[in-house]
């Protein structure tokens, strides 16, 4: 029974971290530009909090100091803004209730199944232990896979350590929070009432959830970051919102930064998302400049930190030299193998089975513009990336595909939910007429 | 009224979908497990007490011995990564004199089955020191072999061979007769994507069910001091 208490208090602790700052922000601050929902505000807090944790990790700030500093700041700001905080305005948010309920349900699943997948027990848990046991970022060099980013493990260790510091799975509950928040935030793109959004969210959770994604792997973080990016992109494309885009650009840069530090492939996904968005949406020159400069700084920071800590990419991932010596029979064999497995894994993933036919329908029915163009560009980049990833590997291609392709496909599946959103919103529009 | 009906219908559907999710994930049973079973019990059920990852045994040892160093952990289980995360502490020094041997086998054996032109095994070896014995499971009482015996690995999907053993083998082989075969090499340790093959030229394969090779164990339990053991499979030794 004590573990149920741990789980509930862990959830309350996570929610309080992201809920408290929303009280401090005046409603008018948002309405000047656009209406963010309560869930959106939680998402924005999450993105900025993860960015704070990232900078704390590279500056080797102790985990306790981050927590104390964060709460100290909130308490000070609360006192300063005490008059502005109006508790009577707080209403029941059904999406928030859904978030709480499903975090609890999935936490029970994690607490029971508890096991780690292969990558988690050989790599991610050791990075997590490093931070949990008070070590620094440079101490990561003693482990295998030094070129794997550390941010996901850092988050895991933070929420493992606080508030209880007992079982490691309590830290993974934070991954559940990110996953659910991204889905529920994304459901806000629908132009329906709140109950229908709840239904849509539960359906998306049912389509994408399995214990395996929380078995210590970091792919779910990539999935969620891309889903947050999709939500913000939707707001950007939404004609109703006539903001200067700058606030959203800042959030996008925050998402790109965390994407780059969850996993190595996140760097590529960031580039694809960024390029697809800039190509599909007419940003003002200044916003485009902010976006490009911001992203370039993030990529440069990554290169700088890798050089600073003498981290080299593992050459066994990509055997480019051998690939450049063209052997057509081998290339054909690899193309055939990759295509076969892509088809197999796509058909095994319910999210693709539903969203890809809808995307094809949208392209056929409407012209390729705006959001559809954004999704299409990303789709092309994404699949070229998958092919190239496995093409550059000379040996064990099939084995590597069997071990990793389903996860690679899962990582980006969230963005294609946008096709479902466009379809439903267009249908509702027609229905209302 | 219409709106109220719609709202009630939505609430009903939400409840229904949530219940389906709970039912599909078997969450009532899992909640019962979380309340009734300790963390140690659950992790032993999920990752094995002294099987598979043997996380349960590591957690048990950590509790019992309260290590002030990191002992070396060796897991003999096939195709399981060697992970010591339940007892690893970054603040402590590694001590390889203290060893935890998980899923320790009485004898490490590779069984080679006939396949096209050679014999192969899908088993992987992690803590072998060399070859020890060979014996044949024959369909006939005996057979004469006069050829080179080659053992090699090949990476999955390639034809690049790495020779482990290549020497003449001239013996009259009887069914299940153990033949001494001493040869020290660490190359016998293989990984999941490197299948081990055995090749004897001009062999009448239709007379052979399989060929077994006994591998020399890197750690002989009889030469070590046992500090704790479980089921003759998991040991804490020094």
XYZ file of C-alpha atoms in Angstrom:
671
model
C 0.000 0.000 0.000
C 2.933 2.305 0.724
C 3.874 2.228 -2.969
C 0.419 3.463 -4.004
C 1.037 6.375 -1.628
C 4.451 6.925 -3.271
C 2.878 6.898 -6.725
C 0.116 9.362 -5.821
C 2.481 11.774 -4.073
C 4.925 11.488 -6.990
C 2.129 12.475 -9.388
C 1.062 15.362 -7.154
C 4.671 16.519 -6.916
C 5.065 16.500 -10.715
C 1.747 18.273 -11.263
C 2.508 20.899 -8.631
C 5.821 21.766 -10.319
C 4.015 22.607 -13.533
C 0.722 23.833 -12.124
C 2.014 26.452 -9.663
C 3.633 28.759 -12.256
C 0.336 28.932 -14.205
C -1.201 30.785 -11.244
C 1.397 33.494 -11.555
C 0.732 34.425 -15.148
C -1.995 36.935 -15.771
C -4.673 35.722 -18.199
C -4.305 38.972 -20.129
C -0.690 38.192 -20.842
C -1.752 35.326 -23.053
C -4.892 36.858 -24.515
C -2.869 39.679 -25.993
C -1.524 37.227 -28.510
C -3.620 34.089 -28.418
C -5.622 31.929 -26.066
C -3.595 29.160 -24.564
C -5.598 26.512 -22.757
C -4.633 25.414 -19.257
C -3.087 22.252 -20.703
C -1.074 24.383 -23.162
C 0.247 26.416 -20.246
C 1.324 23.216 -18.502
C 3.060 22.128 -21.729
C 4.889 25.432 -22.053
C 5.980 25.226 -18.406
C 7.190 21.703 -19.061
C 9.247 22.741 -22.102
C 10.890 25.581 -20.220
C 11.447 23.490 -17.083
C 13.187 20.771 -19.118
C 15.354 23.462 -20.718
C 16.243 24.791 -17.249
C 17.168 21.257 -16.171
C 19.275 20.839 -19.309
C 21.326 23.957 -18.580
C 21.587 22.928 -14.917
C 22.931 19.540 -16.055
C 25.689 20.989 -18.221
C 26.605 23.481 -15.498
C 26.706 20.626 -12.959
C 24.224 22.277 -10.608
C 23.232 19.809 -7.881
C 19.739 18.339 -8.176
C 18.729 19.601 -4.710
C 19.688 23.167 -5.548
C 17.555 23.111 -8.706
C 14.503 21.981 -6.772
C 14.995 24.398 -3.890
C 15.756 27.248 -6.286
C 12.663 26.514 -8.373
C 10.276 26.409 -5.408
C 11.952 29.395 -3.791
C 11.407 31.380 -6.997
C 7.747 30.343 -7.186
C 7.136 31.256 -3.529
C 8.782 34.677 -3.969
C 6.816 35.365 -7.156
C 3.602 34.196 -5.454
C 4.097 36.681 -2.639
C 4.843 39.474 -5.087
C 1.764 38.628 -7.174
C -0.473 37.579 -4.296
C -3.169 40.070 -5.195
C -3.341 38.894 -8.785
C -3.856 35.252 -7.864
C -7.547 34.567 -7.844
C -8.340 31.075 -6.622
C -12.047 31.508 -7.285
C -11.264 31.646 -11.018
C -9.797 28.159 -10.978
C -12.252 25.833 -12.682
C -12.348 22.086 -13.081
C -10.448 21.220 -16.230
C -11.621 17.842 -17.499
C -8.470 17.370 -19.557
C -6.443 17.901 -16.374
C -8.542 15.273 -14.585
C -7.937 12.926 -17.492
C -4.215 13.626 -17.205
C -4.220 12.785 -13.499
C -6.290 9.632 -13.944
C -4.188 8.202 -16.758
C -0.868 9.034 -15.108
C -2.088 7.007 -12.157
C -3.273 4.100 -14.306
C -0.073 3.904 -16.346
C 2.039 4.302 -13.194
C 0.366 1.203 -11.784
C 1.332 -0.661 -14.953
C 4.938 0.511 -14.648
C 5.127 -0.312 -10.933
C 3.951 -3.828 -11.690
C 5.856 -4.669 -14.879
C 8.966 -2.775 -13.769
C 11.480 -4.505 -16.126
C 13.978 -2.673 -18.355
C 14.430 -3.185 -22.046
C 17.875 -4.044 -23.432
C 19.084 -0.487 -24.107
C 17.833 0.699 -20.734
C 19.774 -1.885 -18.745
C 22.980 -1.489 -20.729
C 22.955 2.262 -21.158
C 20.220 4.590 -19.923
C 20.026 3.374 -16.311
C 23.759 3.964 -15.810
C 23.486 7.541 -17.042
C 20.540 7.961 -14.665
C 22.458 6.433 -11.746
C 25.318 8.810 -12.486
C 23.141 11.865 -11.788
C 21.042 10.193 -9.088
C 24.215 9.385 -7.150
C 25.407 12.976 -7.383
C 28.002 12.620 -10.140
C 28.767 15.181 -12.831
C 28.195 15.212 -16.564
C 31.902 14.525 -17.255
C 31.663 11.308 -15.200
C 29.460 9.856 -17.940
C 32.637 9.154 -19.925
C 33.287 6.034 -17.810
C 30.231 4.293 -19.261
C 29.535 2.768 -22.661
C 27.719 4.789 -25.312
C 29.249 8.120 -24.327
C 27.827 9.701 -27.470
C 24.234 9.106 -26.344
C 22.741 12.342 -24.939
C 21.969 12.546 -21.240
C 18.882 14.737 -20.884
C 16.309 11.939 -20.601
C 18.387 10.201 -17.949
C 18.841 13.483 -16.111
C 15.059 13.984 -15.942
C 14.631 10.404 -14.781
C 17.171 10.869 -12.003
C 15.607 14.186 -10.898
C 12.145 12.711 -10.442
C 13.586 9.517 -8.974
C 15.370 11.561 -6.325
C 12.413 13.823 -5.533
C 10.247 13.662 -3.543
C 10.910 10.130 -2.188
C 14.211 8.880 -3.616
C 13.198 5.249 -3.232
C 12.336 3.191 -6.312
C 13.686 4.050 -9.751
C 10.313 3.572 -11.469
C 9.000 6.661 -9.667
C 11.347 8.674 -11.900
C 9.837 7.077 -14.974
C 6.419 8.421 -13.964
C 7.676 11.764 -15.229
C 8.034 10.208 -18.705
C 4.374 9.169 -18.406
C 3.471 12.757 -17.549
C 5.316 14.091 -20.616
C 3.719 11.464 -22.859
C 0.172 12.094 -21.644
C 0.524 15.849 -21.558
C 1.741 15.871 -25.166
C -1.250 13.817 -26.305
C -3.809 15.822 -24.321
C -2.242 19.112 -25.400
C -2.354 17.901 -28.997
C -6.063 17.035 -28.699
C -6.663 20.765 -28.130
C -6.113 21.187 -31.878
C -9.572 19.697 -32.384
C -12.428 22.179 -32.744
C -14.828 20.187 -30.605
C -16.112 20.358 -27.041
C -13.994 19.268 -24.103
C -15.641 15.857 -23.705
C -14.932 15.000 -27.327
C -11.321 16.054 -26.791
C -11.181 13.696 -23.815
C -12.510 10.866 -25.988
C -9.980 11.663 -28.713
C -7.150 11.698 -26.146
C -8.138 8.327 -24.702
C -8.246 6.878 -28.216
C -4.752 8.222 -29.007
C -3.438 6.854 -25.711
C -4.991 3.468 -26.425
C -3.473 3.461 -29.920
C 0.050 4.348 -28.839
C 0.490 3.007 -25.294
C 2.389 -0.099 -24.351
C 4.587 -0.745 -21.327
C 7.603 -1.178 -23.630
C 7.776 2.570 -24.338
C 8.309 3.193 -20.606
C 10.777 0.364 -20.063
C 13.574 2.886 -19.595
C 13.838 3.827 -23.277
C 13.937 7.451 -24.385
C 11.959 7.100 -27.615
C 8.763 8.204 -25.909
C 10.436 11.543 -25.109
C 11.160 12.086 -28.803
C 7.566 11.089 -29.592
C 6.205 13.608 -27.095
C 8.551 16.438 -28.124
C 7.464 15.981 -31.744
C 3.839 16.003 -30.634
C 4.413 19.305 -28.771
C 6.051 20.645 -31.924
C 2.995 19.539 -33.914
C 0.684 21.343 -31.480
C 2.643 24.602 -31.714
C 2.884 24.265 -35.502
C -0.881 23.881 -35.584
C -1.257 27.123 -33.618
C 1.085 28.841 -36.053
C -0.923 27.705 -39.058
C -4.228 28.494 -37.375
C -5.584 31.542 -39.171
C -7.630 32.628 -36.172
C -4.523 33.498 -34.307
C -3.020 36.787 -35.346
C -0.041 36.976 -33.105
C 3.413 38.080 -34.066
C 4.548 34.446 -33.818
C 7.480 35.384 -31.608
C 6.153 33.631 -28.467
C 5.542 30.485 -30.469
C 8.969 30.700 -32.126
C 10.538 30.824 -28.673
C 8.619 27.700 -27.629
C 9.652 25.943 -30.853
C 13.317 26.699 -30.113
C 12.804 25.261 -26.623
C 11.372 22.074 -28.136
C 14.213 21.814 -30.674
C 16.752 22.073 -27.874
C 15.249 19.265 -25.816
C 14.776 17.113 -28.940
C 18.514 17.396 -29.664
C 19.395 16.204 -26.161
C 16.999 13.286 -25.789
C 18.600 11.090 -28.449
C 21.035 11.535 -31.316
C 18.366 11.115 -33.974
C 16.573 14.046 -32.332
C 19.094 16.353 -34.042
C 17.927 15.102 -37.432
C 14.260 15.304 -36.480
C 14.783 18.893 -35.299
C 16.283 19.781 -38.635
C 13.462 18.077 -40.545
C 10.764 19.758 -38.464
C 12.397 23.121 -38.776
C 12.945 22.896 -42.510
C 9.429 21.549 -43.144
C 7.874 24.345 -41.085
C 9.897 27.135 -42.690
C 9.165 25.739 -46.150
C 5.443 25.356 -45.505
C 4.668 28.521 -43.517
C 5.394 32.114 -44.477
C 7.089 33.458 -41.362
C 7.946 37.111 -41.120
C 11.613 37.734 -41.897
C 12.420 38.487 -38.284
C 10.726 35.335 -36.989
C 12.506 33.248 -39.610
C 15.775 34.792 -38.516
C 15.071 34.062 -34.826
C 14.136 30.493 -35.660
C 17.216 29.840 -37.786
C 19.642 31.594 -35.455
C 18.109 29.955 -32.383
C 18.319 26.492 -33.911
C 21.838 27.087 -35.221
C 22.925 28.082 -31.693
C 21.444 24.860 -30.335
C 23.252 22.721 -32.914
C 26.504 24.613 -32.271
C 26.120 24.202 -28.510
C 25.790 20.478 -29.024
C 28.885 20.333 -31.202
C 30.755 22.495 -28.688
C 29.787 20.322 -25.711
C 30.694 17.122 -27.568
C 34.113 18.595 -28.395
C 34.557 19.963 -24.883
C 33.991 16.538 -23.330
C 35.905 14.751 -26.150
C 32.900 12.706 -27.176
C 33.203 10.993 -30.533
C 30.309 9.437 -32.386
C 30.594 5.660 -32.433
C 31.939 4.823 -35.941
C 30.207 1.433 -35.962
C 26.799 3.101 -36.426
C 27.569 4.211 -39.918
C 30.145 2.491 -42.088
C 30.169 5.184 -44.731
C 33.535 4.330 -46.282
C 32.366 0.860 -47.164
C 29.035 2.143 -48.427
C 30.668 4.617 -50.768
C 32.370 1.717 -52.602
C 29.211 0.947 -54.472
C 28.217 -2.673 -54.511
C 24.902 -2.670 -56.338
C 23.859 -6.139 -55.278
C 24.391 -5.181 -51.617
C 22.560 -1.882 -52.063
C 19.641 -3.662 -53.706
C 19.599 -6.261 -50.940
C 19.530 -3.530 -48.298
C 16.864 -1.525 -50.128
C 14.721 -4.624 -50.396
C 15.210 -5.533 -46.734
C 14.529 -2.017 -45.456
C 11.418 -1.628 -47.629
C 10.071 -4.973 -46.519
C 10.513 -4.189 -42.846
C 9.177 -0.638 -43.197
C 5.984 -2.078 -44.650
C 5.792 -4.683 -41.884
C 6.328 -2.221 -39.051
C 4.058 0.451 -40.533
C 1.214 -2.011 -40.816
C 1.852 -3.152 -37.245
C 1.530 0.412 -35.939
C -2.132 1.450 -35.563
C -1.192 5.147 -35.649
C 0.282 4.822 -39.148
C -2.461 2.494 -40.341
C -4.971 5.241 -39.543
C -3.036 8.448 -40.227
C -1.214 7.632 -43.484
C -4.348 6.762 -45.520
C -5.947 9.959 -44.161
C -2.869 11.924 -45.253
C -3.122 10.437 -48.750
C -6.835 11.331 -48.812
C -6.115 14.905 -47.713
C -3.452 15.313 -50.397
C -5.910 13.972 -53.005
C -8.905 15.973 -51.791
C -7.240 19.287 -50.960
C -4.222 20.935 -52.487
C -0.832 20.458 -50.863
C -0.546 23.605 -48.806
C -0.138 24.844 -45.245
C -0.284 22.075 -42.649
C -0.623 19.298 -45.220
C 2.538 20.533 -46.920
C 4.285 20.606 -43.520
C 3.305 16.999 -42.788
C 4.231 15.873 -46.296
C 7.698 17.453 -46.194
C 8.377 15.894 -42.813
C 7.141 12.529 -44.052
C 9.568 12.642 -47.007
C 12.521 13.640 -44.806
C 11.596 11.084 -42.201
C 11.529 8.148 -44.579
C 14.676 9.209 -46.417
C 16.320 9.318 -42.984
C 15.122 5.821 -42.105
C 16.456 4.434 -45.405
C 19.821 6.198 -45.080
C 20.249 5.136 -41.442
C 20.120 1.477 -42.372
C 21.803 1.873 -45.791
C 24.999 3.172 -44.146
C 25.247 0.096 -41.995
C 27.239 -2.645 -43.744
C 26.720 -5.641 -41.500
C 23.838 -6.958 -39.445
C 21.400 -4.667 -41.263
C 18.475 -7.037 -40.858
C 19.263 -7.664 -37.216
C 19.581 -3.948 -36.561
C 16.261 -3.306 -38.291
C 14.553 -5.993 -36.206
C 15.978 -4.484 -33.025
C 15.278 -0.833 -33.688
C 12.968 -0.002 -36.584
C 9.704 -0.267 -34.676
C 11.071 2.282 -32.181
C 12.310 4.612 -34.929
C 8.889 4.486 -36.552
C 7.170 5.127 -33.221
C 9.305 8.211 -32.471
C 7.835 10.301 -35.271
C 4.356 8.804 -35.420
C 2.887 11.674 -33.392
C 3.301 14.216 -36.142
C 1.046 12.249 -38.485
C -1.801 12.620 -35.985
C -2.047 16.102 -37.492
C -3.591 14.505 -40.570
C -6.365 13.076 -38.377
C -6.878 16.503 -36.796
C -7.164 18.226 -40.191
C -9.599 15.585 -41.377
C -11.841 15.816 -38.304
C -11.783 19.636 -38.238
C -12.682 19.818 -41.936
C -15.457 17.313 -41.410
C -16.861 19.330 -38.495
C -16.675 22.484 -40.617
C -18.675 20.808 -43.385
C -21.147 19.402 -40.882
C -21.760 22.838 -39.341
C -22.503 24.340 -42.760
C -31.933 19.010 -23.714
C -30.057 17.888 -26.794
C -26.831 19.209 -25.317
C -27.456 17.388 -22.051
C -28.027 14.097 -23.829
C -24.850 14.639 -25.854
C -22.890 15.422 -22.689
C -24.210 12.332 -20.902
C -23.434 10.186 -23.915
C -19.869 11.559 -23.997
C -19.389 10.848 -20.285
C -20.707 7.335 -20.803
C -18.324 6.801 -23.715
C -15.366 8.202 -21.726
C -16.141 5.829 -18.847
C -16.486 2.940 -21.255
C -13.158 3.705 -23.024
C -11.367 4.120 -19.683
C -12.722 0.794 -18.481
C -11.607 -0.873 -21.708
C -8.121 0.570 -21.178
C -8.070 -0.696 -17.577
C -9.320 -4.106 -18.666
C -6.892 -4.399 -21.613
C -3.912 -3.523 -19.428
C -5.164 -5.794 -16.626
C -4.785 -2.891 -14.218
C -6.927 -4.245 -11.378
C -4.650 -7.258 -11.093
C -1.571 -5.029 -11.373
C -2.857 -2.668 -8.684
C -3.399 -5.705 -6.457
C 0.198 -6.828 -7.130
C 1.569 -3.381 -6.284
C -0.301 -3.327 -2.973
C 0.374 -6.949 -1.986
C 3.857 -7.741 -3.352
C 7.029 -6.002 -2.262
C 9.230 -4.196 -4.789
C 11.808 -7.001 -4.472
C 9.197 -9.659 -5.241
C 7.862 -7.816 -8.236
C 11.272 -7.136 -9.726
C 12.212 -10.792 -9.182
C 9.061 -11.833 -11.012
C 9.746 -9.441 -13.889
C 13.502 -9.913 -14.349
C 14.099 -13.206 -12.540
C 15.529 -13.921 -9.094
C 18.206 -16.289 -10.325
C 17.252 -16.537 -13.978
C 17.402 -14.166 -16.965
C 18.727 -10.834 -15.592
C 18.721 -12.163 -12.013
C 17.940 -8.682 -10.724
C 16.219 -10.227 -7.690
C 19.428 -11.940 -6.554
C 21.440 -8.735 -7.001
C 18.916 -6.759 -4.944
C 19.008 -9.503 -2.282
C 22.836 -9.413 -2.152
C 22.851 -5.628 -1.920
C 20.546 -5.807 1.100
C 22.468 -8.629 2.754
C 26.049 -7.437 2.236
C 25.587 -3.667 1.959
C 28.603 -3.447 -0.373
C 31.113 -0.647 0.042
C 32.610 -1.461 -3.374
C 31.224 -2.535 -6.755
C 31.669 -6.291 -7.247
C 32.083 -7.574 -10.812
C 28.923 -9.166 -12.178
C 28.978 -11.968 -14.766
C 25.695 -13.221 -16.186
C 25.947 -16.540 -18.064
C 22.391 -16.360 -19.393
C 22.295 -16.558 -23.179
C 21.421 -13.312 -25.008
C 20.969 -11.224 -21.876
C 23.119 -8.120 -21.413
C 25.496 -8.212 -18.489
C 24.015 -5.512 -16.270
C 24.896 -4.742 -12.668
C 22.649 -1.703 -12.290
C 20.807 -2.834 -9.121
C 24.050 -2.845 -7.093
C 26.157 -0.318 -8.974
C 27.177 2.832 -7.107
C 29.189 5.539 -8.875
C 30.627 6.707 -5.573
C 32.268 3.350 -4.835
C 35.345 1.717 -6.329
C 35.136 -1.379 -8.512
C 36.485 -4.548 -6.949
C 36.897 -7.364 -9.448
C 38.150 -9.766 -6.751
C 34.575 -9.976 -5.561
C 32.473 -11.603 -8.238
C 28.810 -12.308 -8.658
C 28.206 -15.200 -11.050
C 24.633 -15.346 -12.294
C 23.045 -18.360 -13.982
C 26.336 -20.210 -13.573
C 26.169 -23.436 -15.610
C 27.590 -26.780 -14.482
C 29.025 -27.112 -17.953
C 29.098 -24.708 -20.878
C 28.187 -26.538 -24.015
C 27.650 -25.527 -27.610
C 25.374 -27.779 -29.647
C 25.945 -27.614 -33.396
C 23.137 -28.734 -35.671
C 23.583 -29.632 -39.353
C 22.712 -26.897 -41.833
C 23.428 -27.120 -45.581
C 27.231 -27.478 -45.827
C 28.171 -27.092 -42.191
C 26.951 -27.151 -38.590
C 25.818 -24.126 -36.623
C 24.743 -23.046 -33.169
C 22.612 -20.057 -32.240
C 23.821 -20.047 -28.638
C 26.219 -17.358 -27.519
C 29.024 -17.721 -24.982
C 30.229 -14.929 -22.732
C 32.727 -16.281 -20.230
C 34.501 -19.105 -22.037
C 38.262 -19.486 -21.967
C 38.683 -22.093 -24.681
C 37.603 -25.466 -26.005
C 37.661 -28.503 -23.739
C 35.920 -31.578 -25.193
C 33.962 -32.649 -28.237
C 31.403 -35.411 -28.670
C 29.088 -36.516 -31.415
C 25.458 -37.549 -31.282
C 25.468 -40.121 -34.093
C 22.787 -42.094 -35.871
C 25.308 -44.930 -36.274
C 27.509 -46.609 -33.614
C 30.710 -45.014 -34.887
C 32.326 -43.216 -37.794
C 35.789 -42.317 -38.971
C 36.736 -38.658 -39.452
C 39.873 -37.599 -41.254
C 39.700 -33.953 -42.096
C 40.250 -30.448 -40.805
C 37.864 -29.265 -38.107
C 37.142 -25.583 -38.502
C 35.163 -23.487 -36.040
C 34.431 -19.925 -37.066
C 32.029 -17.041 -36.565
C 30.278 -15.044 -39.227
C 28.544 -11.733 -38.711
C 24.835 -11.808 -39.467
C 24.198 -11.155 -43.167
C 27.864 -11.263 -44.264
C 30.372 -13.810 -45.503
C 33.359 -12.562 -43.502
C 34.693 -15.440 -41.415
C 36.646 -15.178 -38.181
C 38.431 -18.432 -37.454
C 38.278 -19.698 -33.860
C 39.869 -23.109 -34.442
C 41.340 -24.808 -37.502
C 43.256 -28.055 -37.006
C 43.256 -31.608 -38.393
C 40.835 -34.004 -36.728
C 41.640 -37.649 -37.283
C 39.633 -39.877 -34.980
C 37.421 -42.911 -34.918
C 34.410 -41.340 -33.259
C 31.952 -43.384 -31.207
C 28.458 -42.232 -30.325
C 28.569 -39.869 -27.291
C 32.227 -40.631 -26.676
C 33.915 -37.602 -25.131
C 37.133 -36.664 -26.886
C 39.615 -34.308 -25.230
C 39.962 -31.194 -27.262
C 41.991 -28.662 -25.268
C 42.514 -25.337 -26.951
C 42.678 -21.976 -25.209
C 41.086 -19.049 -27.000
C 38.871 -16.166 -25.960
C 37.527 -15.969 -29.499
C 34.972 -18.574 -28.507
C 33.066 -15.837 -26.709
C 30.477 -14.688 -29.183
C 27.787 -12.068 -29.448
C 24.193 -12.285 -30.518
C 24.716 -11.294 -34.130
C 27.712 -13.584 -34.692
C 26.631 -17.152 -35.255
C 29.256 -19.856 -34.631
C 29.734 -22.461 -37.373
C 31.540 -25.778 -37.355
C 32.850 -27.269 -40.555
C 34.385 -30.700 -41.207
C 35.038 -31.419 -44.859
C 33.909 -34.670 -46.472
C 31.704 -35.565 -43.530
C 28.639 -37.767 -43.932
C 26.235 -35.333 -42.300
C 23.254 -37.628 -42.632
C 24.846 -39.872 -39.975
C 25.055 -37.097 -37.394
C 22.275 -35.625 -35.234
C 24.468 -32.966 -33.692
C 27.971 -32.177 -32.462
C 28.577 -30.905 -28.937
C 31.589 -28.920 -27.811
C 32.283 -28.404 -24.119
C 33.723 -24.962 -23.380
C 36.264 -24.245 -20.663
C 34.726 -21.896 -18.092
C 36.604 -18.694 -17.283
C 35.594 -19.011 -13.618
C 35.896 -22.376 -11.890
C 33.584 -22.282 -8.876
C 35.682 -24.933 -7.121
C 38.665 -22.617 -7.045
C 36.750 -19.681 -5.523
C 35.518 -18.946 -2.018
C 31.730 -18.954 -1.992
C 30.283 -16.176 0.159
C 26.674 -16.737 -0.854
C 24.870 -18.997 -3.259
C 21.376 -19.690 -4.479
C 20.172 -22.899 -6.092
C 23.669 -23.763 -7.405
C 23.116 -21.199 -10.126
C 23.875 -17.822 -8.627
C 26.990 -17.225 -6.563
C 28.725 -14.436 -4.741
C 32.413 -15.426 -4.623
C 35.871 -14.018 -4.152
